[in-house]
Structures are given as structure tokens and as C-alpha cells.
Tab-separated table of C-alpha atoms in Angstrom:
chain	number	residue	atom	x	y	z
A	28	UNK	CA	49.539	181.436	5.041
A	29	UNK	CA	49.198	181.935	8.732
A	30	UNK	CA	52.441	180.394	9.827
A	31	UNK	CA	55.251	181.288	7.367
A	32	UNK	CA	56.972	178.259	5.873
A	33	UNK	CA	60.762	178.818	6.167
A	34	UNK	CA	61.303	177.226	2.707
A	35	UNK	CA	58.669	179.285	0.968
A	36	UNK	CA	59.212	182.845	2.120
A	37	UNK	CA	59.822	185.457	-0.545
A	38	UNK	CA	63.552	186.094	-1.062
A	39	UNK	CA	64.952	189.254	0.361
A	40	UNK	CA	67.236	191.451	-1.729
A	41	UNK	CA	70.219	190.346	0.404
A	42	UNK	CA	69.502	186.678	-0.249
A	43	UNK	CA	69.220	187.256	-4.004
A	44	UNK	CA	72.562	189.037	-4.001
A	45	UNK	CA	74.158	186.195	-2.069
A	46	UNK	CA	72.706	183.680	-4.570
A	47	UNK	CA	74.109	185.566	-7.568
A	48	UNK	CA	77.488	185.829	-5.890
A	49	UNK	CA	77.494	182.077	-5.257
A	50	UNK	CA	76.562	181.300	-8.879
A	51	UNK	CA	79.277	183.587	-10.183
A	52	UNK	CA	81.835	182.062	-7.850
A	53	UNK	CA	80.875	178.524	-8.877
A	54	UNK	CA	81.134	179.331	-12.601
A	55	UNK	CA	84.507	180.983	-12.073
A	56	UNK	CA	85.795	178.024	-10.090
A	57	UNK	CA	84.738	175.550	-12.811
A	58	UNK	CA	86.080	177.691	-15.675
A	59	UNK	CA	89.266	178.356	-13.730
A	60	UNK	CA	89.720	174.640	-13.036
A	61	UNK	CA	89.292	173.725	-16.731
A	62	UNK	CA	91.584	176.547	-17.816
A	63	UNK	CA	94.346	175.754	-15.337
A	64	UNK	CA	94.423	172.054	-16.129
A	65	UNK	CA	93.942	172.715	-19.860
A	66	UNK	CA	97.037	174.902	-19.866
A	67	UNK	CA	98.870	172.432	-17.650
A	68	UNK	CA	97.973	169.371	-19.747
A	69	UNK	CA	98.067	170.827	-23.237
A	70	UNK	CA	100.834	173.412	-22.890
A	71	UNK	CA	103.082	173.223	-19.842
A	72	UNK	CA	103.528	169.432	-19.539
A	73	UNK	CA	103.968	168.774	-23.297
A	74	UNK	CA	106.407	171.664	-23.692
A	75	UNK	CA	108.414	170.520	-20.668
A	76	UNK	CA	108.402	166.913	-21.912
A	77	UNK	CA	109.234	167.978	-25.456
A	78	UNK	CA	112.190	170.024	-24.248
A	79	UNK	CA	113.664	166.896	-22.640
A	80	UNK	CA	113.081	164.788	-25.767
A	81	UNK	CA	114.289	167.428	-28.207
A	82	UNK	CA	110.863	168.217	-29.646
A	83	UNK	CA	109.960	171.803	-30.425
A	84	UNK	CA	107.156	173.324	-28.295
A	85	UNK	CA	104.663	173.700	-31.134
A	86	UNK	CA	104.958	170.001	-32.216
A	87	UNK	CA	104.719	168.940	-28.579
A	88	UNK	CA	101.468	170.884	-28.121
A	89	UNK	CA	100.028	169.517	-31.380
A	90	UNK	CA	100.781	165.964	-30.231
A	91	UNK	CA	99.258	166.512	-26.794
A	92	UNK	CA	96.080	167.931	-28.335
A	93	UNK	CA	95.933	165.018	-30.802
A	94	UNK	CA	96.351	166.979	-34.027
A	95	UNK	CA	99.563	165.244	-34.990
A	96	UNK	CA	100.634	161.658	-34.234
A	97	UNK	CA	103.001	160.670	-31.469
A	98	UNK	CA	103.690	161.496	-27.866
A	99	UNK	CA	105.090	164.859	-26.751
A	100	UNK	CA	107.569	162.955	-24.577
A	101	UNK	CA	109.035	160.635	-27.221
A	102	UNK	CA	110.532	161.133	-30.634
A	103	UNK	CA	108.266	159.661	-33.271
A	104	UNK	CA	109.812	156.877	-35.370
A	105	UNK	CA	109.851	157.566	-39.074
A	106	UNK	CA	109.984	155.010	-41.843
A	107	UNK	CA	110.894	155.725	-45.423
A	108	UNK	CA	111.374	152.076	-46.333
A	109	UNK	CA	109.823	151.432	-49.725
A	110	UNK	CA	106.674	149.318	-49.797
A	111	UNK	CA	106.969	145.805	-51.209
A	112	UNK	CA	103.379	144.561	-51.399
A	113	UNK	CA	102.835	140.815	-51.883
A	114	UNK	CA	99.413	141.440	-53.377
A	115	UNK	CA	97.808	144.509	-54.897
A	116	UNK	CA	94.261	143.624	-53.934
A	117	UNK	CA	92.807	146.069	-51.410
A	118	UNK	CA	89.311	145.331	-50.131
A	119	UNK	CA	87.985	148.816	-50.565
A	120	UNK	CA	84.225	149.463	-50.790
A	121	UNK	CA	84.681	150.139	-54.512
A	122	UNK	CA	85.982	146.623	-55.173
A	123	UNK	CA	83.364	144.993	-52.971
A	124	UNK	CA	80.680	146.916	-54.887
A	125	UNK	CA	82.176	145.811	-58.205
A	126	UNK	CA	82.043	142.192	-57.011
A	127	UNK	CA	78.491	142.335	-55.712
A	128	UNK	CA	77.259	144.170	-58.802
A	129	UNK	CA	79.130	142.023	-61.328
A	130	UNK	CA	77.245	140.746	-64.382
A	131	UNK	CA	76.815	136.976	-63.974
A	132	UNK	CA	75.668	136.458	-67.579
A	133	UNK	CA	78.971	137.888	-68.824
A	134	UNK	CA	80.706	135.747	-66.237
A	135	UNK	CA	78.979	132.617	-67.492
A	136	UNK	CA	79.875	133.388	-71.123
A	137	UNK	CA	83.538	134.041	-70.233
A	138	UNK	CA	83.651	130.942	-68.055
A	139	UNK	CA	82.464	128.789	-70.960
A	140	UNK	CA	84.950	130.377	-73.374
A	141	UNK	CA	88.011	130.695	-71.167
A	142	UNK	CA	87.827	128.586	-68.017
A	143	UNK	CA	85.778	125.471	-68.766
A	144	UNK	CA	88.526	123.567	-70.598
A	145	UNK	CA	90.442	123.037	-67.360
A	146	UNK	CA	88.015	123.885	-64.573
A	147	UNK	CA	85.044	121.982	-65.980
A	148	UNK	CA	81.812	123.057	-67.665
A	149	UNK	CA	80.203	124.079	-64.399
A	150	UNK	CA	83.290	124.807	-62.348
A	151	UNK	CA	83.730	121.226	-61.168
A	152	UNK	CA	87.156	120.313	-62.408
A	153	UNK	CA	87.814	116.804	-63.760
A	154	UNK	CA	91.564	116.937	-63.134
A	155	UNK	CA	93.157	116.959	-59.685
A	156	UNK	CA	95.708	119.476	-60.962
A	157	UNK	CA	93.066	122.155	-61.504
A	158	UNK	CA	90.973	123.402	-58.602
A	159	UNK	CA	87.203	123.256	-58.454
A	160	UNK	CA	85.710	126.724	-58.745
A	161	UNK	CA	81.984	126.080	-58.320
A	162	UNK	CA	80.797	127.402	-54.972
A	163	UNK	CA	84.088	129.117	-54.252
A	164	UNK	CA	83.765	132.553	-52.683
A	165	UNK	CA	83.766	135.408	-55.190
A	166	UNK	CA	86.358	137.325	-53.160
A	167	UNK	CA	88.739	134.332	-53.223
A	168	UNK	CA	88.454	133.858	-57.009
A	169	UNK	CA	88.781	137.574	-57.672
A	170	UNK	CA	91.841	137.870	-55.415
A	171	UNK	CA	93.676	135.024	-57.172
A	172	UNK	CA	92.798	136.223	-60.682
A	173	UNK	CA	93.900	139.723	-59.768
A	174	UNK	CA	97.144	138.378	-58.321
A	175	UNK	CA	97.824	136.393	-61.505
A	176	UNK	CA	97.216	139.554	-63.489
A	177	UNK	CA	99.488	141.726	-61.329
A	178	UNK	CA	102.214	139.062	-61.132
A	179	UNK	CA	101.831	138.482	-57.395
A	180	UNK	CA	101.082	134.831	-58.155
A	181	UNK	CA	102.529	133.013	-61.123
A	182	UNK	CA	101.321	130.052	-63.111
A	183	UNK	CA	102.244	129.308	-66.699
A	184	UNK	CA	98.644	128.653	-67.701
A	185	UNK	CA	96.783	131.108	-65.515
A	186	UNK	CA	98.953	134.212	-65.787
A	187	UNK	CA	98.339	134.846	-69.530
A	188	UNK	CA	94.623	134.063	-69.107
A	189	UNK	CA	94.197	136.582	-66.303
A	190	UNK	CA	96.304	139.196	-68.042
A	191	UNK	CA	93.945	139.103	-71.037
A	192	UNK	CA	90.878	139.890	-68.916
A	193	UNK	CA	89.725	143.244	-67.593
A	194	UNK	CA	88.976	144.043	-63.968
A	195	UNK	CA	85.218	143.903	-64.656
A	196	UNK	CA	85.579	140.536	-66.373
A	197	UNK	CA	87.504	139.090	-63.426
A	198	UNK	CA	84.697	140.228	-61.132
A	199	UNK	CA	82.049	138.753	-63.459
A	200	UNK	CA	83.786	135.349	-63.557
A	201	UNK	CA	84.233	135.362	-59.785
A	202	UNK	CA	80.565	136.219	-59.267
A	203	UNK	CA	79.445	133.500	-61.705
A	204	UNK	CA	81.432	130.697	-60.074
A	205	UNK	CA	80.399	131.792	-56.589
A	206	UNK	CA	76.792	131.137	-57.611
A	207	UNK	CA	77.465	127.903	-59.511
A	208	UNK	CA	76.286	124.706	-57.831
A	209	UNK	CA	78.989	122.657	-56.199
A	210	UNK	CA	76.779	119.586	-55.707
A	211	UNK	CA	79.094	117.422	-57.761
A	212	UNK	CA	82.050	118.189	-55.540
A	213	UNK	CA	81.036	116.034	-52.634
A	214	UNK	CA	83.808	113.499	-52.242
A	215	UNK	CA	83.837	110.353	-50.223
A	216	UNK	CA	84.370	111.349	-46.642
A	217	UNK	CA	87.945	110.678	-45.653
A	218	UNK	CA	88.123	109.861	-41.981
A	219	UNK	CA	90.738	111.725	-39.985
A	220	UNK	CA	93.631	109.369	-39.380
A	221	UNK	CA	94.149	110.389	-35.775
A	222	UNK	CA	93.332	112.767	-32.970
A	223	UNK	CA	96.415	114.883	-33.636
A	224	UNK	CA	95.091	115.872	-37.059
A	225	UNK	CA	91.625	116.469	-35.662
A	226	UNK	CA	93.210	118.961	-33.256
A	227	UNK	CA	94.923	120.806	-36.114
A	228	UNK	CA	91.621	121.094	-37.965
A	229	UNK	CA	89.471	122.274	-35.088
A	230	UNK	CA	91.837	123.667	-32.445
A	231	UNK	CA	95.200	124.331	-34.070
A	232	UNK	CA	98.522	123.966	-32.305
A	233	UNK	CA	99.447	126.983	-30.161
A	234	UNK	CA	102.913	125.571	-29.411
A	235	UNK	CA	103.776	125.857	-33.108
A	236	UNK	CA	101.702	128.997	-33.677
A	237	UNK	CA	99.207	127.228	-35.910
A	238	UNK	CA	95.607	128.405	-35.700
A	239	UNK	CA	92.856	125.897	-36.437
A	240	UNK	CA	92.244	125.381	-40.187
A	241	UNK	CA	88.535	125.753	-39.522
A	242	UNK	CA	89.027	129.124	-37.804
A	243	UNK	CA	89.142	130.589	-41.316
A	244	UNK	CA	88.276	127.835	-43.809
A	245	UNK	CA	85.055	126.476	-42.332
A	246	UNK	CA	81.955	127.850	-44.019
A	247	UNK	CA	80.964	131.136	-42.431
A	248	UNK	CA	83.908	131.049	-40.016
A	249	UNK	CA	85.072	134.611	-40.495
A	250	UNK	CA	88.701	135.489	-40.983
A	251	UNK	CA	90.113	137.329	-43.986
A	252	UNK	CA	87.563	137.901	-46.747
A	253	UNK	CA	89.762	136.294	-49.410
A	254	UNK	CA	89.948	132.967	-47.538
A	255	UNK	CA	88.978	130.226	-50.023
A	256	UNK	CA	86.555	127.433	-49.302
A	257	UNK	CA	88.621	124.263	-49.328
A	258	UNK	CA	85.887	121.755	-48.557
A	259	UNK	CA	85.714	119.161	-51.331
A	260	UNK	CA	88.726	120.628	-53.151
A	261	UNK	CA	91.118	118.258	-54.938
A	262	UNK	CA	93.621	116.905	-52.415
A	263	UNK	CA	96.472	117.055	-54.943
A	264	UNK	CA	95.780	120.730	-55.587
A	265	UNK	CA	95.549	121.585	-51.877
A	266	UNK	CA	98.764	119.735	-51.090
A	267	UNK	CA	100.584	121.423	-53.975
A	268	UNK	CA	99.514	124.850	-52.663
A	269	UNK	CA	100.492	124.074	-49.071
A	270	UNK	CA	103.894	122.887	-50.288
A	271	UNK	CA	104.339	125.970	-52.461
A	272	UNK	CA	103.515	128.195	-49.487
A	273	UNK	CA	105.938	126.280	-47.273
A	274	UNK	CA	108.887	126.508	-49.646
A	275	UNK	CA	108.229	130.032	-50.851
A	276	UNK	CA	107.121	129.102	-54.360
A	277	UNK	CA	103.843	130.894	-53.731
A	278	UNK	CA	103.703	134.021	-51.607
A	279	UNK	CA	100.691	136.108	-52.486
A	280	UNK	CA	99.061	135.464	-49.091
A	281	UNK	CA	98.803	138.815	-47.372
A	282	UNK	CA	100.913	138.972	-44.197
A	283	UNK	CA	102.288	135.448	-44.684
A	284	UNK	CA	99.189	133.916	-43.184
A	285	UNK	CA	99.503	130.641	-45.074
A	286	UNK	CA	103.269	130.650	-45.572
A	287	UNK	CA	103.780	130.721	-41.810
A	288	UNK	CA	101.266	127.962	-41.175
A	289	UNK	CA	102.403	125.736	-44.045
A	290	UNK	CA	106.052	125.985	-43.042
A	291	UNK	CA	105.127	124.968	-39.501
A	292	UNK	CA	103.262	121.868	-40.717
A	293	UNK	CA	105.177	118.703	-41.512
A	294	UNK	CA	105.078	117.260	-45.019
A	295	UNK	CA	102.935	114.395	-43.759
A	296	UNK	CA	100.471	116.761	-42.065
A	297	UNK	CA	100.108	118.775	-45.255
A	298	UNK	CA	99.299	115.615	-47.203
A	299	UNK	CA	96.849	114.313	-44.609
A	300	UNK	CA	95.058	117.653	-44.230
A	301	UNK	CA	94.689	117.951	-48.003
A	302	UNK	CA	93.200	114.459	-48.175
A	303	UNK	CA	90.869	115.236	-45.278
A	304	UNK	CA	89.526	118.423	-46.816
A	305	UNK	CA	88.875	116.746	-50.180
A	306	UNK	CA	86.416	114.522	-48.373
A	307	UNK	CA	84.609	117.245	-46.438
A	308	UNK	CA	81.500	119.031	-47.431
B	10	UNK	CA	71.628	169.726	16.769
B	11	UNK	CA	69.586	172.769	15.949
B	12	UNK	CA	69.900	176.480	16.058
B	13	UNK	CA	72.740	178.646	14.772
B	14	UNK	CA	75.358	176.948	16.981
B	15	UNK	CA	74.664	173.478	15.582
B	16	UNK	CA	74.710	174.842	12.018
B	17	UNK	CA	78.079	176.483	12.581
B	18	UNK	CA	79.497	173.192	13.762
B	19	UNK	CA	78.183	171.424	10.662
B	20	UNK	CA	79.690	174.064	8.385
B	21	UNK	CA	83.047	173.774	10.120
B	22	UNK	CA	83.043	170.006	9.831
B	23	UNK	CA	82.116	170.226	6.135
B	24	UNK	CA	84.964	172.644	5.537
B	25	UNK	CA	87.440	170.358	7.272
B	26	UNK	CA	86.418	167.394	5.161
B	27	UNK	CA	86.412	169.477	2.007
B	28	UNK	CA	89.990	170.511	2.790
B	29	UNK	CA	90.967	166.906	3.417
B	30	UNK	CA	89.432	165.765	0.115
B	31	UNK	CA	91.006	168.737	-1.659
B	32	UNK	CA	94.401	167.804	-0.243
B	33	UNK	CA	94.072	164.236	-1.543
B	34	UNK	CA	93.138	165.522	-5.012
B	35	UNK	CA	96.046	167.967	-4.885
B	36	UNK	CA	98.520	165.220	-3.930
B	37	UNK	CA	97.292	162.995	-6.781
B	38	UNK	CA	97.562	165.817	-9.307
B	39	UNK	CA	101.001	166.708	-8.007
B	40	UNK	CA	102.102	163.085	-8.426
B	41	UNK	CA	100.737	162.991	-11.992
B	42	UNK	CA	102.489	166.250	-12.787
B	43	UNK	CA	105.750	165.081	-11.265
B	44	UNK	CA	105.626	161.776	-13.154
B	45	UNK	CA	104.754	163.564	-16.391
B	46	UNK	CA	107.616	166.017	-16.218
B	47	UNK	CA	110.418	164.050	-14.552
B	48	UNK	CA	109.601	160.546	-15.832
B	49	UNK	CA	107.925	161.590	-19.101
B	50	UNK	CA	104.885	159.453	-18.315
B	51	UNK	CA	101.781	160.024	-20.366
B	52	UNK	CA	98.517	158.246	-20.940
B	53	UNK	CA	99.116	155.859	-23.871
B	54	UNK	CA	97.309	157.924	-26.474
B	55	UNK	CA	98.302	158.293	-30.102
B	56	UNK	CA	96.042	159.586	-32.816
B	57	UNK	CA	97.451	158.290	-36.052
B	58	UNK	CA	95.376	156.913	-38.894
B	59	UNK	CA	96.196	153.852	-41.006
B	60	UNK	CA	93.776	152.645	-43.688
B	61	UNK	CA	93.099	148.946	-42.951
B	62	UNK	CA	92.281	148.144	-46.606
B	63	UNK	CA	95.642	149.251	-47.970
B	64	UNK	CA	97.954	148.491	-45.027
B	65	UNK	CA	99.674	145.664	-46.917
B	66	UNK	CA	100.275	147.753	-50.023
B	67	UNK	CA	101.762	151.042	-48.962
B	68	UNK	CA	103.869	152.632	-46.292
B	69	UNK	CA	105.578	151.172	-43.307
B	70	UNK	CA	103.314	148.199	-42.620
B	71	UNK	CA	104.044	146.210	-45.757
B	72	UNK	CA	105.290	142.726	-45.009
B	73	UNK	CA	109.003	143.313	-45.468
B	74	UNK	CA	109.050	146.314	-43.104
B	75	UNK	CA	107.629	144.403	-40.144
B	76	UNK	CA	109.655	143.311	-37.133
B	77	UNK	CA	112.413	144.921	-35.100
B	78	UNK	CA	114.353	147.767	-36.704
B	79	UNK	CA	117.112	149.889	-35.239
B	80	UNK	CA	116.502	153.382	-36.572
B	81	UNK	CA	119.416	155.441	-37.824
B	82	UNK	CA	119.350	157.408	-34.566
B	83	UNK	CA	119.842	154.204	-32.565
B	84	UNK	CA	116.303	153.853	-31.289
B	85	UNK	CA	114.594	150.508	-31.552
B	86	UNK	CA	111.239	150.378	-33.309
B	87	UNK	CA	109.060	147.293	-33.605
B	88	UNK	CA	106.379	147.230	-36.274
B	89	UNK	CA	103.789	144.524	-36.028
B	90	UNK	CA	100.519	143.587	-37.674
B	91	UNK	CA	97.857	141.787	-35.671
B	92	UNK	CA	95.618	139.908	-38.069
B	93	UNK	CA	93.191	137.025	-37.904
B	94	UNK	CA	94.750	134.834	-36.446
B	95	UNK	CA	98.415	135.624	-36.081
B	96	UNK	CA	100.881	138.295	-35.195
B	97	UNK	CA	103.231	139.184	-38.020
B	98	UNK	CA	106.013	138.463	-37.275
B	99	UNK	CA	105.131	135.883	-34.645
B	100	UNK	CA	108.410	136.327	-32.763
B	101	UNK	CA	110.237	139.520	-31.873
B	102	UNK	CA	113.767	140.118	-30.681
B	103	UNK	CA	114.265	143.260	-28.582
B	104	UNK	CA	117.170	144.486	-26.434
B	105	UNK	CA	117.060	144.759	-22.670
B	106	UNK	CA	117.462	148.198	-21.107
B	107	UNK	CA	116.935	150.251	-24.253
B	108	UNK	CA	113.948	152.313	-25.260
B	109	UNK	CA	111.699	150.298	-27.557
B	110	UNK	CA	108.768	151.744	-29.496
B	111	UNK	CA	106.052	149.310	-30.545
B	112	UNK	CA	103.798	150.227	-33.438
B	113	UNK	CA	100.808	147.932	-33.978
B	114	UNK	CA	98.111	147.951	-36.623
B	115	UNK	CA	95.241	145.669	-37.543
B	116	UNK	CA	93.852	145.151	-41.058
B	117	UNK	CA	90.706	143.365	-39.912
B	118	UNK	CA	89.143	143.444	-36.428
B	119	UNK	CA	90.017	144.736	-32.967
B	120	UNK	CA	92.906	142.832	-31.418
B	121	UNK	CA	94.840	143.496	-28.227
B	122	UNK	CA	98.233	142.644	-26.834
B	123	UNK	CA	99.953	142.333	-23.550
B	124	UNK	CA	103.490	141.180	-22.923
B	125	UNK	CA	103.581	138.976	-19.860
B	126	UNK	CA	105.613	140.290	-16.949
B	127	UNK	CA	105.626	143.846	-18.285
B	128	UNK	CA	103.152	146.703	-18.358
B	129	UNK	CA	102.982	146.692	-22.164
B	130	UNK	CA	99.286	146.377	-22.822
B	131	UNK	CA	97.189	147.977	-25.539
B	132	UNK	CA	94.251	147.441	-27.807
B	133	UNK	CA	94.807	147.468	-31.553
B	134	UNK	CA	91.919	149.125	-33.323
B	135	UNK	CA	91.665	148.919	-37.114
B	136	UNK	CA	92.146	152.340	-38.663
B	137	UNK	CA	94.640	153.552	-36.063
B	138	UNK	CA	98.255	152.926	-35.112
B	139	UNK	CA	98.605	151.723	-31.515
B	140	UNK	CA	101.940	152.921	-30.181
B	141	UNK	CA	103.660	151.945	-26.941
B	142	UNK	CA	107.042	153.101	-25.636
B	143	UNK	CA	108.769	150.848	-23.137
B	144	UNK	CA	112.063	149.684	-21.684
B	145	UNK	CA	112.475	145.979	-20.914
B	146	UNK	CA	114.159	145.568	-17.533
B	147	UNK	CA	114.487	141.780	-17.615
B	148	UNK	CA	115.768	139.500	-20.340
B	149	UNK	CA	114.164	136.235	-21.316
B	150	UNK	CA	111.391	134.810	-23.474
B	151	UNK	CA	107.982	136.316	-22.918
B	152	UNK	CA	104.619	135.490	-24.380
B	153	UNK	CA	102.462	138.053	-26.098
B	154	UNK	CA	98.896	136.768	-26.440
B	155	UNK	CA	96.024	138.523	-28.153
B	156	UNK	CA	93.769	139.618	-25.326
B	157	UNK	CA	90.778	140.869	-27.257
B	158	UNK	CA	88.510	138.167	-28.684
B	159	UNK	CA	89.015	138.387	-32.439
B	160	UNK	CA	87.377	135.256	-33.838
B	161	UNK	CA	87.597	131.468	-33.864
B	162	UNK	CA	91.399	131.385	-33.959
B	163	UNK	CA	91.816	133.855	-31.100
B	164	UNK	CA	93.165	131.289	-28.634
B	165	UNK	CA	96.056	130.331	-30.952
B	166	UNK	CA	97.054	133.955	-31.523
B	167	UNK	CA	100.230	134.166	-29.471
B	168	UNK	CA	103.564	135.763	-30.329
B	169	UNK	CA	106.903	135.400	-28.540
B	170	UNK	CA	109.076	138.280	-27.386
B	171	UNK	CA	112.758	137.453	-26.914
B	172	UNK	CA	114.362	140.085	-24.689
B	173	UNK	CA	118.128	139.693	-24.965
B	174	UNK	CA	120.849	141.534	-23.020
B	175	UNK	CA	121.958	144.645	-24.890
B	176	UNK	CA	125.373	143.175	-25.737
B	177	UNK	CA	123.730	140.141	-27.368
B	178	UNK	CA	121.401	142.278	-29.461
B	179	UNK	CA	123.075	142.311	-32.847
B	180	UNK	CA	120.999	143.765	-35.631
B	181	UNK	CA	122.145	143.084	-39.177
B	182	UNK	CA	123.708	145.708	-41.433
B	183	UNK	CA	120.205	146.780	-42.474
B	184	UNK	CA	119.320	147.486	-38.833
B	185	UNK	CA	116.918	144.544	-38.640
B	186	UNK	CA	116.888	141.949	-35.866
B	187	UNK	CA	115.102	138.620	-35.970
B	188	UNK	CA	114.412	135.870	-33.478
B	189	UNK	CA	116.654	132.863	-33.488
B	190	UNK	CA	115.260	130.468	-36.035
B	191	UNK	CA	113.001	133.111	-37.535
B	192	UNK	CA	112.728	133.474	-41.279
B	193	UNK	CA	113.176	137.185	-41.991
B	194	UNK	CA	110.133	138.861	-43.472
B	195	UNK	CA	111.915	139.991	-46.575
B	196	UNK	CA	110.530	139.664	-50.038
B	197	UNK	CA	113.371	140.719	-52.261
B	198	UNK	CA	112.661	138.608	-55.332
B	199	UNK	CA	110.562	140.224	-58.035
B	200	UNK	CA	106.914	139.277	-57.642
B	201	UNK	CA	105.660	136.578	-59.932
B	202	UNK	CA	108.919	134.717	-60.202
B	203	UNK	CA	108.696	131.415	-58.408
B	204	UNK	CA	111.474	130.885	-55.901
B	205	UNK	CA	112.010	127.324	-57.122
B	206	UNK	CA	112.396	124.245	-55.009
B	207	UNK	CA	113.576	125.499	-51.683
B	208	UNK	CA	113.778	122.805	-49.066
B	209	UNK	CA	110.993	123.465	-46.619
B	210	UNK	CA	113.032	122.313	-43.654
B	211	UNK	CA	115.926	124.594	-44.455
B	212	UNK	CA	113.536	127.493	-44.947
B	213	UNK	CA	111.979	126.965	-41.548
B	214	UNK	CA	115.378	126.961	-39.874
B	215	UNK	CA	116.393	130.243	-41.459
B	216	UNK	CA	119.447	132.269	-40.549
B	217	UNK	CA	119.966	132.707	-36.828
B	218	UNK	CA	120.369	136.444	-36.944
B	219	UNK	CA	119.913	138.437	-40.109
B	220	UNK	CA	123.123	139.117	-41.944
B	221	UNK	CA	126.589	139.023	-40.470
B	222	UNK	CA	126.698	139.612	-36.756
B	223	UNK	CA	128.743	142.752	-36.296
B	224	UNK	CA	132.061	142.008	-34.570
B	225	UNK	CA	131.578	144.764	-32.034
B	226	UNK	CA	127.970	145.667	-31.296
B	227	UNK	CA	128.918	148.800	-29.383
B	228	UNK	CA	130.757	150.033	-32.435
B	229	UNK	CA	127.747	149.287	-34.623
B	230	UNK	CA	125.574	151.390	-32.343
B	231	UNK	CA	128.102	154.163	-32.422
B	232	UNK	CA	128.104	154.125	-36.208
B	233	UNK	CA	124.342	154.152	-36.309
B	234	UNK	CA	124.209	157.215	-34.088
B	235	UNK	CA	126.844	158.967	-36.133
B	236	UNK	CA	124.960	158.215	-39.320
B	237	UNK	CA	121.848	159.687	-37.785
B	238	UNK	CA	123.358	163.095	-37.211
B	239	UNK	CA	122.512	164.625	-40.580
B	240	UNK	CA	118.933	163.332	-40.475
B	241	UNK	CA	116.434	165.607	-38.818
B	242	UNK	CA	114.348	163.551	-36.418
B	243	UNK	CA	111.513	165.847	-35.514
């Protein structure tokens, strides 16, 4: 080390002291900055805003910090309106586990004893008044049975049947029919009468607030879990349900999803869509 | 530039620019502070939980509670559910020039809303209540599309917002207001009892405004405020 490198000389005591002073100053500036703006944002502003809106200082601070709901500057709306649920089915993990772990053998036995007279031996119904169940989604069957049992949906034949079954049995039946083969359901393909109907099926009608049928009802489309498969379903049954939704005779669809859509469709569209879906696979 | 003189110049220049930058930051903070205290402006944050699985069964977001409500203290609250693939209700009536609080929830996936021509814009995340306070300055029909892709029906997910002048805003005796031609979201009949053969056309028409329009809306507001006195808001 003949020529001393200016960047590599040993620090003098004075330099070390200056370095420590700088570090202390920097830490104090950062801590001071956080503290000042913390007090400003979480105490002074909320309390000042709360005073204008008639909110006590403590609530205002809690809201600003995020402990309690609402804004420190606005009074929080309260609602004590009683709940009027249209369906008592909640898709909690517990119910989804019950469905996925349901005993299909029990389901098959119950289906033979209770359901087959109307819905067919294998879930393929011979009468257009009774829906096919084979291949239907388990969540859809469970939801409807549960709604019959709770009174959210009413049918002279189905309500007493569902009321006589336990929660586990409903799940077992739903699981059995979901697995049953729906090969026999394939109808003759009904061509769509015109482009207008094709648009309803695949694109919907934004001007009337109608989403595409296939946005929820196509296989694997997504949408609410309880959405039934309607491909190959009896046209008479589908039309009867659409009409019931439209005139308020049936209203167990959560958040009026189908009541809104059915009421926006014309009677002719409901009939044509039902006929179209009977012929789809 | 070398030597102690050059270094001094550099330090001076740095200090000047640091002061300039500091002044800009100070002005911005002062503006934020001023807006927060005088105009009560806050970032749109609200931490409030709502269980998506049971939204439709309990509390304020059951079907019949949705829509525009005038609270007993005279404030206007709109409760709305964004679901695949519709807003419930799909049309809202709100008054011009009054404070309106929107409360949105989603039972399924992330949705979003914006009301065209206004700065009302929020995401709706399942599990939380999205809350927006606003005042509509202009009357008229506005569109409220879902602006967060939510599935195949996303592009048809549009609601209407009818902003009417305050003197034409006439909530019914229950404090509810509906769009013209909107069927009120009320489910008063006992569940399980079929409503019978209601003509679909008549149902779609619905009452124009819920209940009897009050003869003097200003009086109705006055009454509502008076009724609110005993209730403790906060």
C-alpha cells in the first residue's frame, strides 16, 4: 500500500462519529415521519372528520384503523330489517362435504323405492311432466329437494316426499342421480327457429338484461353451483318452470336470477327455448 | 469539477433540489389534508365482512331488503348484490343532490361496478361489503356495467341507475324507492304457497313507484327526520 487509496483508508474517530450521527438522524427522520403521519391519518383526520359527521372520536379512530366498519367521515347505515330468505340452502363447506361424501348405495335404494315411479327406473323420466334426473348435478338436485323440504318450493307430490327424507338421504339421492347415466336422454335435435333465439342462447340480450342461457346452463359453464343441467330435459317441464318463474308461482331461485330472466322473456321465447334445450345434448 | 469548491457547489445544488422536491411533497400532503378535513374525502376503504354462503339467508342482503331505502334519518342507502350474471335489483332509483350510500356484496366471484358519468367505481370482493358514498350532481339515466370479468355472462351484466330530481324522488311509506316499471323485490307471501296465476305481463309492468306517492315529498322527508330523532345513529 504505497499510495493510499482514498476509499480504503482506515476511518478516523471523527469520521466514525459523523457516521453514527448520520445513522441516528436518518432513523429519527424515518420514525418521526411515520409517527407524524400515523397520528395525522389515524387520529387527527378521523377525529376532525368524525366531529363534522357527529361520530365520537373513539369510533372514528376505530374506523380509520379498520377495526370497525365504515368511514370516519360518514355515518354508517344500519339495517334491522328482518331477513326473508327465498331458500335456506347455504353452500357451506359442510354441505359440499356431505354431498361429495354421500352414500350412493343408499341413494340408489331410496331412488328405487321413492323416486322411480315418476322419474323412471334410472332417472330418465317417461312423462314430460316429471323432469329427468339422471346426469343432473348433485348440487341442483339437493337444492331443490331441500327447498321442497323447507317449503321454499312447493309441489303437491314432491313436498311430502322431501319432507319424509333426512338431510343425509337427500344428499345420497342427489349423489346417486348425478352419477346415473343419462344416455337415454338424447332427444332429436331441435333446430333453432331463428337467429334471434340463437342470440338468446349464446349471447343473451343486454337491452333486456338477459344473460345468455349458456352462460350458466352449458356444461361446465360456471355460474351458481345450483344451476341445473337443462340439456335434454323435457320441454314441457322446462316451459312450465320458466312460466312459474315469470308469474311468481315459483320463487326459490336465489336473488331472482331466473324470475328476472323469465319475466323478461316473451311467452313464445320461453316455449321455443324449452323446445330447443330438450333437443340438445 | 473537482476539489472542495466543486463539491460545495454540488452539495448546494442537491440541497436546492431536495428543497424543491420537499416542497412538492408538502403541497400534495397539504392538499390531501385539506380535502380530508374540509371536504371529508377519504380513500374508499371499508373493512366489513359478509359471509358469501349465507348472504341470501340472513341480515341486510336478503332479497327483500335490496334496492334503494331512505333510512329513518333521511339518508339514502342503496343495497345491491352483484351475482353471476346480474345486479339485484337491475335498476336503481336515486335522488339528485342528496348523499347516497351504496353497499355492494357478491355471493360468488369478484365483480366491479362503475356508474357512467360519475366517479362511483369500486370492486366487489366476495366476503366483504364494498361501500361508496356519493352525491349525484346530474339527473338522468345512467348505466352501471360490471367492470371486472366475472364469467361467460359478464358482458350482459349491466344495471341502470335512474337519477331523478330530489322533488321527483318519492319513496313509498316503507321508505323504499323503485325504478319506473320495476317489480319491487318484496317477498311477503309465506314461502311454499304458490302465488297462483298471475299474468306475466302485468307482473312485468309492476307498480310505477312503490306504494302511494306521498302528496308532499318535502313533508315526507321532514317526517322521516323527525322519526329518526329517538334512534341513536352512531
